[in-house]
CSV table of C-alpha atoms and ligand atoms in Angstrom, one decimal:
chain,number,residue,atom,x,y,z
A,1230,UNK,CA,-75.6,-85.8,64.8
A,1231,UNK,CA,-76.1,-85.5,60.9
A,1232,UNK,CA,-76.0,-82.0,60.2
A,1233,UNK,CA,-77.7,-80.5,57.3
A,1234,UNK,CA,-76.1,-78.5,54.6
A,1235,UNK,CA,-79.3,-76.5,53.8
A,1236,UNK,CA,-78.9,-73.5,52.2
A,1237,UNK,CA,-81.4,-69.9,53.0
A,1238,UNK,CA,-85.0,-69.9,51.3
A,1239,UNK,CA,-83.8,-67.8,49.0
A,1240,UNK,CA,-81.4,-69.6,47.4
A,1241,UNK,CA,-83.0,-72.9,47.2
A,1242,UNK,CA,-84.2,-74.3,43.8
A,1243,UNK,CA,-87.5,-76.1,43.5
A,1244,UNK,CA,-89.2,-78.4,41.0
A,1245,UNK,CA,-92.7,-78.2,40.8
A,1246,UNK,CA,-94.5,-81.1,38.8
A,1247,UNK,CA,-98.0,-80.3,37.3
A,1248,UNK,CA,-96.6,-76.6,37.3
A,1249,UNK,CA,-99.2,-74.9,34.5
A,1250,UNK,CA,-101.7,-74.3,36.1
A,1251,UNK,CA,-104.5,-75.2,39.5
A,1252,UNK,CA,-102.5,-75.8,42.3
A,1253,UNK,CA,-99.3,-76.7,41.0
A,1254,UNK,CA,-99.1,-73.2,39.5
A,1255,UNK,CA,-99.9,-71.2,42.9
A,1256,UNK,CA,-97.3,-73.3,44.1
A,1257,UNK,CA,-94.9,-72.2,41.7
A,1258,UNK,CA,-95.8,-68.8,42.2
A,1259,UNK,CA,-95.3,-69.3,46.3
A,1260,UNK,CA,-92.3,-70.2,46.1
A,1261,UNK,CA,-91.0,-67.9,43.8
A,1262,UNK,CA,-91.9,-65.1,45.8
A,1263,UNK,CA,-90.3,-66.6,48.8
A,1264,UNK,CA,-86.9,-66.2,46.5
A,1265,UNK,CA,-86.5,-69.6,45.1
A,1266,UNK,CA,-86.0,-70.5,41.7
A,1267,UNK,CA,-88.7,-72.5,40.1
A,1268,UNK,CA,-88.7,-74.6,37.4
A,1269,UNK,CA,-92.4,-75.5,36.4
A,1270,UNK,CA,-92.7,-79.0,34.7
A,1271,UNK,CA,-96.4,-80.0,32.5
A,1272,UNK,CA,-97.2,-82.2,30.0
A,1273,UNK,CA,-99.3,-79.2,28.7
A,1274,UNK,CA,-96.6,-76.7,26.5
A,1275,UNK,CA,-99.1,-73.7,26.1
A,1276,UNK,CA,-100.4,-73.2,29.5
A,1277,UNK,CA,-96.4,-73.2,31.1
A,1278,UNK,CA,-96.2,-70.9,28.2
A,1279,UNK,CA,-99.1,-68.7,29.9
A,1280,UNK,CA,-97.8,-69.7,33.4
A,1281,UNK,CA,-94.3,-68.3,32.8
A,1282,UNK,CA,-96.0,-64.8,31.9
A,1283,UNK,CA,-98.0,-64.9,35.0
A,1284,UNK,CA,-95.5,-65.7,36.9
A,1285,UNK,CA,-93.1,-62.5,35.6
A,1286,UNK,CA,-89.9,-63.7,36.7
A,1287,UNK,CA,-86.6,-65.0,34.8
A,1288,UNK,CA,-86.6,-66.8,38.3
A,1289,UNK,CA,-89.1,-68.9,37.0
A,1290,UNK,CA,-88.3,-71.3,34.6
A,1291,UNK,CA,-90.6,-74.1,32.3
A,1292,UNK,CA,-90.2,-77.7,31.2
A,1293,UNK,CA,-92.9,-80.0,29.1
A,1294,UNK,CA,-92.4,-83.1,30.3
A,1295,UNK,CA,-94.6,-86.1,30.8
A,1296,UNK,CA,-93.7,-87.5,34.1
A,1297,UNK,CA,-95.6,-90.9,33.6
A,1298,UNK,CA,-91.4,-90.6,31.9
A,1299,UNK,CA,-89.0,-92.5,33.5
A,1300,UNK,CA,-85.6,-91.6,31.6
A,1301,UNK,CA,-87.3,-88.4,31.5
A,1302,UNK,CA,-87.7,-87.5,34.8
A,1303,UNK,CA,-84.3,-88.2,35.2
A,1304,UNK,CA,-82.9,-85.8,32.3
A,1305,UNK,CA,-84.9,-83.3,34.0
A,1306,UNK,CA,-83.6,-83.3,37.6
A,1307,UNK,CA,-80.0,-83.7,35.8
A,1308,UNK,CA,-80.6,-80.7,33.6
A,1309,UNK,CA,-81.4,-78.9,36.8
A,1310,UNK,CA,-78.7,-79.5,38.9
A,1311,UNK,CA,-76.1,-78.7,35.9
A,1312,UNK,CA,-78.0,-75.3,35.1
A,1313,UNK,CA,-78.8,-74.4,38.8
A,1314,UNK,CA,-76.6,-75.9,40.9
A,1315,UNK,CA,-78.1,-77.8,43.1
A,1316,UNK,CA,-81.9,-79.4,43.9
A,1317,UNK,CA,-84.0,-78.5,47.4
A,1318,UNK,CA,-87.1,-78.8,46.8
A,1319,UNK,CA,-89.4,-81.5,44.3
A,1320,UNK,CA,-92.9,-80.7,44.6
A,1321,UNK,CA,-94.7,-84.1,42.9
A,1322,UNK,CA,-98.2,-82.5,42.1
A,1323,UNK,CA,-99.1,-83.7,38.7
A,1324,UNK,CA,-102.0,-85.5,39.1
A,1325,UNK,CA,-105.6,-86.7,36.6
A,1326,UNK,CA,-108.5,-88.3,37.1
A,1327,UNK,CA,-110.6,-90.9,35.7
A,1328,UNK,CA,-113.8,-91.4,37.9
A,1329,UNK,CA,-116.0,-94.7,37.8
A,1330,UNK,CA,-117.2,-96.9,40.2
A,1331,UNK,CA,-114.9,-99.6,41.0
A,1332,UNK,CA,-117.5,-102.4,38.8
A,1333,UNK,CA,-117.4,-100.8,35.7
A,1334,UNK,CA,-113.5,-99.6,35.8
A,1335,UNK,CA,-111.6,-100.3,32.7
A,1336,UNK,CA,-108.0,-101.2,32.9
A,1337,UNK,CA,-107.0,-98.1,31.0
A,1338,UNK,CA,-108.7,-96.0,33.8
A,1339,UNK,CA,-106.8,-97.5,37.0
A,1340,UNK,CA,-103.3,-97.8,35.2
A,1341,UNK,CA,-103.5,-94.5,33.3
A,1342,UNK,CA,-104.5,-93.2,37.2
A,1343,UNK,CA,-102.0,-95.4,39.2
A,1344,UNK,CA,-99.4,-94.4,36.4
A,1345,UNK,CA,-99.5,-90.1,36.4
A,1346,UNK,CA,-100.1,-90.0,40.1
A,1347,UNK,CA,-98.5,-92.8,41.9
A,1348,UNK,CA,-95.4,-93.6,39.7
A,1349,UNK,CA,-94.7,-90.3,38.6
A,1350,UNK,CA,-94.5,-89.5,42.4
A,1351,UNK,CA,-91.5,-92.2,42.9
A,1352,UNK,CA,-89.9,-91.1,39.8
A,1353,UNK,CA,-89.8,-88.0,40.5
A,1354,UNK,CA,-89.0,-88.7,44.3
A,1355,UNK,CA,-86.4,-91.9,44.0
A,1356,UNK,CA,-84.1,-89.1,41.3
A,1357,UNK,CA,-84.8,-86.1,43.8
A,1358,UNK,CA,-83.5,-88.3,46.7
A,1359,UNK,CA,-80.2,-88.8,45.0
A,1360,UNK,CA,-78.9,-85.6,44.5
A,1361,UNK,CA,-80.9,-84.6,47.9
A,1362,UNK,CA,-78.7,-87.4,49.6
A,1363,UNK,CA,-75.6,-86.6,48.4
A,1364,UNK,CA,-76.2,-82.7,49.3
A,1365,UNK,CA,-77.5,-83.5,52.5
A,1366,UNK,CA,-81.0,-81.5,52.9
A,1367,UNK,CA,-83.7,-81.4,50.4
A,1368,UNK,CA,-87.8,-81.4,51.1
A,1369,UNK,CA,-89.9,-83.4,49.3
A,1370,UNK,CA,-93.4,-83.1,49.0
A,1371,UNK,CA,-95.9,-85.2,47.4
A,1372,UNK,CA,-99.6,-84.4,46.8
A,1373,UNK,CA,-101.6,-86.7,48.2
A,1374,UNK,CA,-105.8,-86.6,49.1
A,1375,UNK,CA,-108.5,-86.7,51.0
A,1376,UNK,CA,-109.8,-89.0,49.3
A,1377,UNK,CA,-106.3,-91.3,49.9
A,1378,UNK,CA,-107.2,-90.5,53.5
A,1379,UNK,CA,-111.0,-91.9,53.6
A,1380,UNK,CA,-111.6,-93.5,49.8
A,1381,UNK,CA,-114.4,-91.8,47.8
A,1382,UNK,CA,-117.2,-93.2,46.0
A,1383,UNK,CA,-116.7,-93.2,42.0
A,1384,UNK,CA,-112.7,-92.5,42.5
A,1385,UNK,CA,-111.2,-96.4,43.8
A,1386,UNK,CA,-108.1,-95.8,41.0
A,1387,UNK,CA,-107.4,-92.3,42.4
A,1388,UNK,CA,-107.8,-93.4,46.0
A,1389,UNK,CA,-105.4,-96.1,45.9
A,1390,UNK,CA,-103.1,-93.2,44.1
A,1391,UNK,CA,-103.4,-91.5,46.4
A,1392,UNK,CA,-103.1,-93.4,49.5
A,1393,UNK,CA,-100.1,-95.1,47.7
A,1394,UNK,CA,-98.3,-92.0,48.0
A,1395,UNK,CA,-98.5,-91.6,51.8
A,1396,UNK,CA,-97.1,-95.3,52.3
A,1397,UNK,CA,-94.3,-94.0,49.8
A,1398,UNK,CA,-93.8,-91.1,51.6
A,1399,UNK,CA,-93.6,-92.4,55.0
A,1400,UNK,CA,-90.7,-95.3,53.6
A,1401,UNK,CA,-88.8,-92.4,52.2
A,1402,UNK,CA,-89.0,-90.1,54.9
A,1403,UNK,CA,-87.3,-92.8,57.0
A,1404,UNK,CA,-85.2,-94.4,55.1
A,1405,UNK,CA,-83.8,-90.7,54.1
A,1406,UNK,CA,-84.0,-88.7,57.2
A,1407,UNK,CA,-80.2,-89.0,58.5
A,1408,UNK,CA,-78.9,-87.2,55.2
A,1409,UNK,CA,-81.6,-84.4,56.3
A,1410,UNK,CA,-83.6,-85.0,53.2
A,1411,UNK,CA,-87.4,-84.9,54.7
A,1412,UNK,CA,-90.2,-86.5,52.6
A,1413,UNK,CA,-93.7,-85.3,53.6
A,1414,UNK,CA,-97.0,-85.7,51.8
A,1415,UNK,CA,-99.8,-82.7,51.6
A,1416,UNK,CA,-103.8,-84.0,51.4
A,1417,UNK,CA,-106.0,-81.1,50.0
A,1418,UNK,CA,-110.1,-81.3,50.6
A,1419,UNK,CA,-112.1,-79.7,47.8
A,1420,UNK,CA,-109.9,-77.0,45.9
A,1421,UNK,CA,-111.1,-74.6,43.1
A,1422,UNK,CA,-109.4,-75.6,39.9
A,1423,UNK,CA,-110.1,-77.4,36.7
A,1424,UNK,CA,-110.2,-80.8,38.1
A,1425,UNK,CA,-112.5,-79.7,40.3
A,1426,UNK,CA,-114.9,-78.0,38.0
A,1427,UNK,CA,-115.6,-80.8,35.6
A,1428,UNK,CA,-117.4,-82.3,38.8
A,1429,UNK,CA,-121.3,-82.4,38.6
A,1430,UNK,CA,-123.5,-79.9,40.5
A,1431,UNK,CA,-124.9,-82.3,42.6
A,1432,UNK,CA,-121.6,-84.5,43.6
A,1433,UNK,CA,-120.5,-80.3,44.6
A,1434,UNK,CA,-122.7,-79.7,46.7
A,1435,UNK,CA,-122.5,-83.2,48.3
A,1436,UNK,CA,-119.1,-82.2,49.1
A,1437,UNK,CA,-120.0,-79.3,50.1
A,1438,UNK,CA,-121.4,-80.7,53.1
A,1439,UNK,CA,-118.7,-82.7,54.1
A,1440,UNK,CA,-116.6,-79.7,54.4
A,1441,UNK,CA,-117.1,-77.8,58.5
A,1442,UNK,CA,-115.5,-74.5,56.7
A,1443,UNK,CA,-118.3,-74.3,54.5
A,1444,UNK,CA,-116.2,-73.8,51.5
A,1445,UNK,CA,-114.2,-74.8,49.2
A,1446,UNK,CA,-110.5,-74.0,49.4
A,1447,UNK,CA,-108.1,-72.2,46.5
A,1448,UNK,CA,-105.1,-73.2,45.3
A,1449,UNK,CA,-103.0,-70.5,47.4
A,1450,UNK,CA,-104.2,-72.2,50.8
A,1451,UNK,CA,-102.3,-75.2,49.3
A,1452,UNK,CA,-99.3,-73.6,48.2
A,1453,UNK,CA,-99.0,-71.7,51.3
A,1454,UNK,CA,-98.5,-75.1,52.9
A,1455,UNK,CA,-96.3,-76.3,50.7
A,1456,UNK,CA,-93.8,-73.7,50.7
A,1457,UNK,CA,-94.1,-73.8,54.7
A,1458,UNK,CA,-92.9,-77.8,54.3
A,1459,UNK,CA,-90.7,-76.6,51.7
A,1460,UNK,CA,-88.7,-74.0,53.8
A,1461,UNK,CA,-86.5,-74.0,57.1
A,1462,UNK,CA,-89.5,-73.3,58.9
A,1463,UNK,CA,-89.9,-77.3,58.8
A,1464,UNK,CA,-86.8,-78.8,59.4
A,1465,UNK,CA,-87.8,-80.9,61.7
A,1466,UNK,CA,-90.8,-81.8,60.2
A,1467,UNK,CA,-91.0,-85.3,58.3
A,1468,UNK,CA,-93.3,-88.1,57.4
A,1469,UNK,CA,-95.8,-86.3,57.6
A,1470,UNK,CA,-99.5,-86.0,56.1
A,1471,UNK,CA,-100.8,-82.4,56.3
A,1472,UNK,CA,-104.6,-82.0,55.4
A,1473,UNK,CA,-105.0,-78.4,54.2
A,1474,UNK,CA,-109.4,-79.1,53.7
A,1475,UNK,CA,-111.5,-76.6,55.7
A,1476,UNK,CA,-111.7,-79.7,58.8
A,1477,UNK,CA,-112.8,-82.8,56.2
A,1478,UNK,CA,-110.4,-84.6,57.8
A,1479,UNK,CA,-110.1,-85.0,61.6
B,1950,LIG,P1,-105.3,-79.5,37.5
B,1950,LIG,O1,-105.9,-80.5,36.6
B,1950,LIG,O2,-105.7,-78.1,37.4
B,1950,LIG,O3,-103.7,-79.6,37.3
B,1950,LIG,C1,-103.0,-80.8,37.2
B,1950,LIG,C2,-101.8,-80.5,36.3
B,1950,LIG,O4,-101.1,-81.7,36.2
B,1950,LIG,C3,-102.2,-80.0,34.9
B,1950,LIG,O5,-101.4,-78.8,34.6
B,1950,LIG,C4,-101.8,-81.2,34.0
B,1950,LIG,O6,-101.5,-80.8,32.7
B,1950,LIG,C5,-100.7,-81.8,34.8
B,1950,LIG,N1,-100.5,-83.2,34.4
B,1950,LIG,C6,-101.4,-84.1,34.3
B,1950,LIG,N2,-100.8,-85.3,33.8
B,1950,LIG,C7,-99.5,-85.0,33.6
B,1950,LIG,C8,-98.4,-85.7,33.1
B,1950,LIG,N3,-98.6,-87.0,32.7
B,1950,LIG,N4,-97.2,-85.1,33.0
B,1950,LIG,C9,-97.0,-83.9,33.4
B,1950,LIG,N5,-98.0,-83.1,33.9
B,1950,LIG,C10,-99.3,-83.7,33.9
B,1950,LIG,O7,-105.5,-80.1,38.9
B,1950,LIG,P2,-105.3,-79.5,40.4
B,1950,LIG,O8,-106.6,-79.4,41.1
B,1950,LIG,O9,-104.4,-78.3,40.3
B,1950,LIG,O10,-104.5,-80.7,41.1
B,1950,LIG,C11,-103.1,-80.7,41.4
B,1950,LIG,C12,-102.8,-81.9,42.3
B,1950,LIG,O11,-103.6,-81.7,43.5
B,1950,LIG,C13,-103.2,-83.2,41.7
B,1950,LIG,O12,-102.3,-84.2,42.1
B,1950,LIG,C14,-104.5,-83.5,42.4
B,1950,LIG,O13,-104.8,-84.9,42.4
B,1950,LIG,C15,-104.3,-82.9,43.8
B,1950,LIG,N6,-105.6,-82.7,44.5
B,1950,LIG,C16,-106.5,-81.7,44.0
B,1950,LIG,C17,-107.7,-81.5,44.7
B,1950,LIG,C18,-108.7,-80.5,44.2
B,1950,LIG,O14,-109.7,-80.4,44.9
B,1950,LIG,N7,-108.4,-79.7,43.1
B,1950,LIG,C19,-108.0,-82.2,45.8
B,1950,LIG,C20,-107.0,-83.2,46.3
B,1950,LIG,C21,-105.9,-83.4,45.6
């Protein structure tokens, strides 16, 4: 039987990509307080600025990276492992998008999508997995959809993102699961943050109806799922596609 070398909750050290702010932020902040040490990586150097204040703790630690960066995605989970020790847990959350109909898309809007959600997520995966290997235990998760679950009108670049990173997911999670390293994707509904705000009224509240909980989530009732699939809680979990969306997907 392989056995896993995890270590306690506590002592486990996380990356979280997309770490400034929304979701990636609460995330951060969730598994900070369950005793990990965090390092928070955005392309955006003034809000992991702010970030690092709200998050209080020389625990929590900052990077500005663009993760769209191959050779830099690869510095960073070196950099990691030589000041911390070790790698358990790589959170790939950074995400954009750039909504249009599928017949007026520009190339700039599927690749600049495809680019900072779907190979950012196998960067930051494929150099996670190799320390994860060789330490035997690590947790992976990747952000993933709704709307990489059941499409969405206006978002065909994001979709396929999205939906890319479950297939990803799923080939990781088995082709990594005997070294104990377990790969498993999270799909939120509609959560309150920035991206979410520059949606129009009316697109809202056509959501909105789609969701049986009546409203929308917040970024902790993501990271509290996270840091579930994150901890020992899991261990047995993997490959898996958690929808945390008030019952938008069934
Ligand atoms: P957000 O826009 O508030 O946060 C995204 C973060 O990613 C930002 O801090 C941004 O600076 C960072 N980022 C973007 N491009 C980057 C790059 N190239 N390099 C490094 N960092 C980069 O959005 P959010 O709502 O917190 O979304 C977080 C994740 O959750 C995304 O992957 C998003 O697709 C996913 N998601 C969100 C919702 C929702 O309703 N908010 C729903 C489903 C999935």
């Amino acid at each position: 039987m392989a056995k896993s070398k995890a270590v306690p909750d506590n002592e486990k050290v996380a990356i979280v990509t997309g770490g400034a702010q929304g979701i990636g932020l609460e995330i951060g902040k969730e598994l900070l307080a369950m005793g990990m040490t965090v390092v928070a990586v955005d392309i955006k150097d003034e809000a992991l600025a702010e970030a690092a204040s709200e998050a209080g703790s020389d625990k929590f630690h900052t990077r500005t990276l663009d993760v769209t960066d191959a050779a830099g995605m690869e510095k960073l989970v070196g950099d990691v492992v030589e000041q911390h020790g070790r790698l358990d847990v790589m959170v790939n959350n950074a995400g954009i998008t750039r909504d249009n109909i599928l017949v007026m898309m520009n190339d700039d809007e599927w690749d600049a999508v495809i680019r900072v959600n779907l190979t950012s997520a196998f960067y930051g995966t494929r150099e996670a997995a190799k320390v994860m290997m060789r330490q035997r235990c690590g947790s992976i998760v990747n952000m993933s959809s709704f709307s990489g679950l059941e499409g969405n009108r206006g978002q065909g670049n994001y979709a396929a993102s999205k939906a890319g990173m479950i297939g990803m997911s799923k080939s990781a999670a088995k082709e990594l699961a005997k070294r104990s390293v377990r790969v498993n994707c999270v799909c939120p509904g509609f959560i309150q943050t920035a991206m979410t705000d520059a949606v129009p009224d009316e697109a809202k509240q056509m959501a909105m109806q789609q969701i049986p909980m009546q409203r929308m989530g917040q970024p902790g009732d993501i990271a509290t799922a996270v840091g579930f699939l994150a901890s020992e809680a899991s261990s047995y979990i993997t490959g898996q596609t958690l929808s945390v969306d008030g019952g938008m997907h069934m």
